[in-house]
PDB file of C-alpha atoms in Angstrom:
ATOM      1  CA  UNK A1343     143.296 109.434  65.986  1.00  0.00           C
ATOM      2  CA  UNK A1344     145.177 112.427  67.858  1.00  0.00           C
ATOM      3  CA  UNK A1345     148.654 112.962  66.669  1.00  0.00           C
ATOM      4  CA  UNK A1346     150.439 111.729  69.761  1.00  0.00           C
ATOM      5  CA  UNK A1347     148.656 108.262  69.446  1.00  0.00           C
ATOM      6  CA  UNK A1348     149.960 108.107  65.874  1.00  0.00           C
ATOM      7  CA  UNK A1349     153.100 108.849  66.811  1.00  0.00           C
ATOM      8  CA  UNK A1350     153.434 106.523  69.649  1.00  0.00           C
ATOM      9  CA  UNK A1351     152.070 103.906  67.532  1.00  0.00           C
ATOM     10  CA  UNK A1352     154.411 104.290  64.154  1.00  0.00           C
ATOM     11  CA  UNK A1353     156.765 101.415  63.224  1.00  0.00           C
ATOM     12  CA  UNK A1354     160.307 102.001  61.946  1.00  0.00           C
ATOM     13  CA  UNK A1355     160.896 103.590  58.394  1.00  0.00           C
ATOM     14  CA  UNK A1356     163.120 102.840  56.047  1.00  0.00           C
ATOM     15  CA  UNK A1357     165.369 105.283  56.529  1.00  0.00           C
ATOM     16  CA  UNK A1358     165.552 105.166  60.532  1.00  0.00           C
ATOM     17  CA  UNK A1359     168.185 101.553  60.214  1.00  0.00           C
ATOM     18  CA  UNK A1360     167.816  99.745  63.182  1.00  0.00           C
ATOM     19  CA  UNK A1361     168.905  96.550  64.270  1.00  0.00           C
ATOM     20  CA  UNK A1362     167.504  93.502  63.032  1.00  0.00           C
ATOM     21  CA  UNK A1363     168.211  90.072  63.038  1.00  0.00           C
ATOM     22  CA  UNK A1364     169.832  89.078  59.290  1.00  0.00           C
ATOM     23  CA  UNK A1365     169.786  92.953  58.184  1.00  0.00           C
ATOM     24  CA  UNK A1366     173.063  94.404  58.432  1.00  0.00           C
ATOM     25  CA  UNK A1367     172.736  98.349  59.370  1.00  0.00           C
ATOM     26  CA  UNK A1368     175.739 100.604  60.665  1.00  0.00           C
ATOM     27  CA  UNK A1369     173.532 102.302  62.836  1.00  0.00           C
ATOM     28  CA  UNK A1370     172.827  99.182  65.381  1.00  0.00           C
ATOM     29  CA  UNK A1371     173.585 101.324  68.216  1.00  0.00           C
ATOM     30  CA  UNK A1372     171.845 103.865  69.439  1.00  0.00           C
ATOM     31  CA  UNK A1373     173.990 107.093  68.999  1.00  0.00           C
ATOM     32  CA  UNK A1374     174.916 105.998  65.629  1.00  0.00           C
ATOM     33  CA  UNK A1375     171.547 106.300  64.870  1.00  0.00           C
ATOM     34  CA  UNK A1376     171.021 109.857  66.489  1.00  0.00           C
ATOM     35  CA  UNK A1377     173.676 110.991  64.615  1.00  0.00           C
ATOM     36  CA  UNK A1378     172.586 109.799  61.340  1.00  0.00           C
ATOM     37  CA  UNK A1379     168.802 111.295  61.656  1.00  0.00           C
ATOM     38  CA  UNK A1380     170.597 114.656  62.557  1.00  0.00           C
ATOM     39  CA  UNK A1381     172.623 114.122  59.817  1.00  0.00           C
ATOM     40  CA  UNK A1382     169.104 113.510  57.917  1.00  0.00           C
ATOM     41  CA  UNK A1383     167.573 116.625  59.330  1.00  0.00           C
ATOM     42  CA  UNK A1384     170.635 118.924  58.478  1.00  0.00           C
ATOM     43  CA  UNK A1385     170.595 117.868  54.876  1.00  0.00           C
ATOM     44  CA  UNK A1386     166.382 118.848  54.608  1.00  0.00           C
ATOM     45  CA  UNK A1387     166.924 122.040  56.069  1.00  0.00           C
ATOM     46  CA  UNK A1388     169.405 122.727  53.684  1.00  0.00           C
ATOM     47  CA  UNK A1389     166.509 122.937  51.151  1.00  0.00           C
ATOM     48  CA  UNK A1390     163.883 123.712  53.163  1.00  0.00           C
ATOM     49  CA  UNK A1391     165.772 126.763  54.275  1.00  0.00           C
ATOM     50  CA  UNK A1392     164.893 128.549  50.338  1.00  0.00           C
ATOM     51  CA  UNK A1393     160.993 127.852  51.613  1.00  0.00           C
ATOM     52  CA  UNK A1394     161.445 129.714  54.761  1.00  0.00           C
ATOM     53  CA  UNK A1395     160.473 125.733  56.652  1.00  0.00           C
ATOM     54  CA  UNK A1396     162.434 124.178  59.126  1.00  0.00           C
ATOM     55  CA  UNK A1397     162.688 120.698  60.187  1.00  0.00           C
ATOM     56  CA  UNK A1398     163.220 119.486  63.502  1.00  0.00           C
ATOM     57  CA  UNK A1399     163.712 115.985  65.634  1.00  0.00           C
ATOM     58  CA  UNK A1400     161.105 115.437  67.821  1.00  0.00           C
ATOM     59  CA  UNK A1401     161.915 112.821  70.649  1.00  0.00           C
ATOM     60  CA  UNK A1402     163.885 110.731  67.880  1.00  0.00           C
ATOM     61  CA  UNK A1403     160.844 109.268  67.065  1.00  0.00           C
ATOM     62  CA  UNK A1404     159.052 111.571  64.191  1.00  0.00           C
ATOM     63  CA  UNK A1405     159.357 115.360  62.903  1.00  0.00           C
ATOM     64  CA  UNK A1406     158.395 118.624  63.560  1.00  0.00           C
ATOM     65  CA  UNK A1407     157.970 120.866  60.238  1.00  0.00           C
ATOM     66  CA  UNK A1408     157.568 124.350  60.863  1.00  0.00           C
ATOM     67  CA  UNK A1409     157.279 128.013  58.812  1.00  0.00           C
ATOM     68  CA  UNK A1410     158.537 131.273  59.728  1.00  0.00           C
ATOM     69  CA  UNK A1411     154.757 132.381  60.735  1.00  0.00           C
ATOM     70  CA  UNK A1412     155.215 129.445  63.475  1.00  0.00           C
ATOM     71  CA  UNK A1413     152.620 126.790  61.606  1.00  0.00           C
ATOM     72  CA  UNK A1414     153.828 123.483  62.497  1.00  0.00           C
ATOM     73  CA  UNK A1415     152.799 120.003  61.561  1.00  0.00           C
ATOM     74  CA  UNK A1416     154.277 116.492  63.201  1.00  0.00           C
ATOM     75  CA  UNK A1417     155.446 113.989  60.322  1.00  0.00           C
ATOM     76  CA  UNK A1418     156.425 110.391  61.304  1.00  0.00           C
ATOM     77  CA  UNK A1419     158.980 110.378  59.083  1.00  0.00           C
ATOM     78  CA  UNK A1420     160.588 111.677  56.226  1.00  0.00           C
ATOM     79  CA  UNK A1421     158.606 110.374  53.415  1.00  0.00           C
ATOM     80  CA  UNK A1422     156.039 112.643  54.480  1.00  0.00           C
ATOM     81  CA  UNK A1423     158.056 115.502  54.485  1.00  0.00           C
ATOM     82  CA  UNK A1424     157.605 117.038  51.247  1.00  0.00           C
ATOM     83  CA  UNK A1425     153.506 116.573  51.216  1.00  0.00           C
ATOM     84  CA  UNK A1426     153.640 118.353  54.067  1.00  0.00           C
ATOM     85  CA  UNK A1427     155.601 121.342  52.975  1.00  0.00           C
ATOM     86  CA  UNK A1428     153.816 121.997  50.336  1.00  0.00           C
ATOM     87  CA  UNK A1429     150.596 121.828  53.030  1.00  0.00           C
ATOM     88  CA  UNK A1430     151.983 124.392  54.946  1.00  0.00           C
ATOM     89  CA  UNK A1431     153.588 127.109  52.215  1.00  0.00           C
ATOM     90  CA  UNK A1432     150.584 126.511  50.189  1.00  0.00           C
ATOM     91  CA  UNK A1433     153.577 126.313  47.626  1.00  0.00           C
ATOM     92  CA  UNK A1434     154.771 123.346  45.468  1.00  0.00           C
ATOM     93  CA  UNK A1435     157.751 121.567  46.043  1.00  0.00           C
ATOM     94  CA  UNK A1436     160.482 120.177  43.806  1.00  0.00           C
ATOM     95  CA  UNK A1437     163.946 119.396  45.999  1.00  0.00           C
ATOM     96  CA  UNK A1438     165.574 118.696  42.552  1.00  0.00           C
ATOM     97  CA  UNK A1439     164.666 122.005  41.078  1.00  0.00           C
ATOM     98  CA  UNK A1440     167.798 123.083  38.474  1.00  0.00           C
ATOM     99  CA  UNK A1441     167.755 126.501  40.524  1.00  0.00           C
ATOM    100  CA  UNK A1442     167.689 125.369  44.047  1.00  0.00           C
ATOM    101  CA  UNK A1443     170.403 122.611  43.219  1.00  0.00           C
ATOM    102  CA  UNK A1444     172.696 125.522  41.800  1.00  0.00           C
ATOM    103  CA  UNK A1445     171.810 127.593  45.130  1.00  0.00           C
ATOM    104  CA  UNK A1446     172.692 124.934  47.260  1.00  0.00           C
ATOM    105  CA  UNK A1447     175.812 123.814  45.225  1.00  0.00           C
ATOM    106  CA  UNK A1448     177.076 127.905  46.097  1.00  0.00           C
ATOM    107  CA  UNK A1449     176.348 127.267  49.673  1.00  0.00           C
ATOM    108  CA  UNK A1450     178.470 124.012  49.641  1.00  0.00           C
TER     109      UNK A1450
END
């Protein structure tokens, strides 16, 4: 399957609340949900930024993960983000590394 065919075709995750009858969310409407997935996106790049990666929104539907070289890959959403770091650095990836928790706590 081509990647904009699997994109077109992904349902919801988790983490993208959306209305649904029974399921209370804060983010019914739509630019409460924009703002959250920036939100989202601003909080990964705070710890992709020590990999040299970059994540970005790509038509609010999945992800664009890029390097500094320019390599790119589309993720549908964010559970796939860290696999596919580590696919692209060719590095592996702990978010709750001890050292990069202390770096980011300096940044705060």
């Amino acid at each position: 399957m081509c990647s904009l065919c699997g994109v077109l075709g992904v349902d919801d995750h988790w983490s993208d609340a959306v209305a649904r009858p029974g399921v209370f969310s804060r983010n019914e409407e739509p630019l409460r949900r924009r703002a959250e997935r920036t939100r989202r996106i601003r909080a990964a790049n705070d710890v992709l930024r020590a990999y040299r990666l970059t994540l970005s929104d790509w038509h609010g539907r999945s992800y664009v993960l890029a390097t500094a070289t320019g390599k790119t890959e589309i993720i549908e959403n964010l559970a796939h983000l860290w696999p596919a770091a580590e696919r692209l650095s060719g590095r592996l990836f702990d978010p709750l590394d001890p050292d990069l928790l202390v770096r980011l706590e300096a940044q705060a």
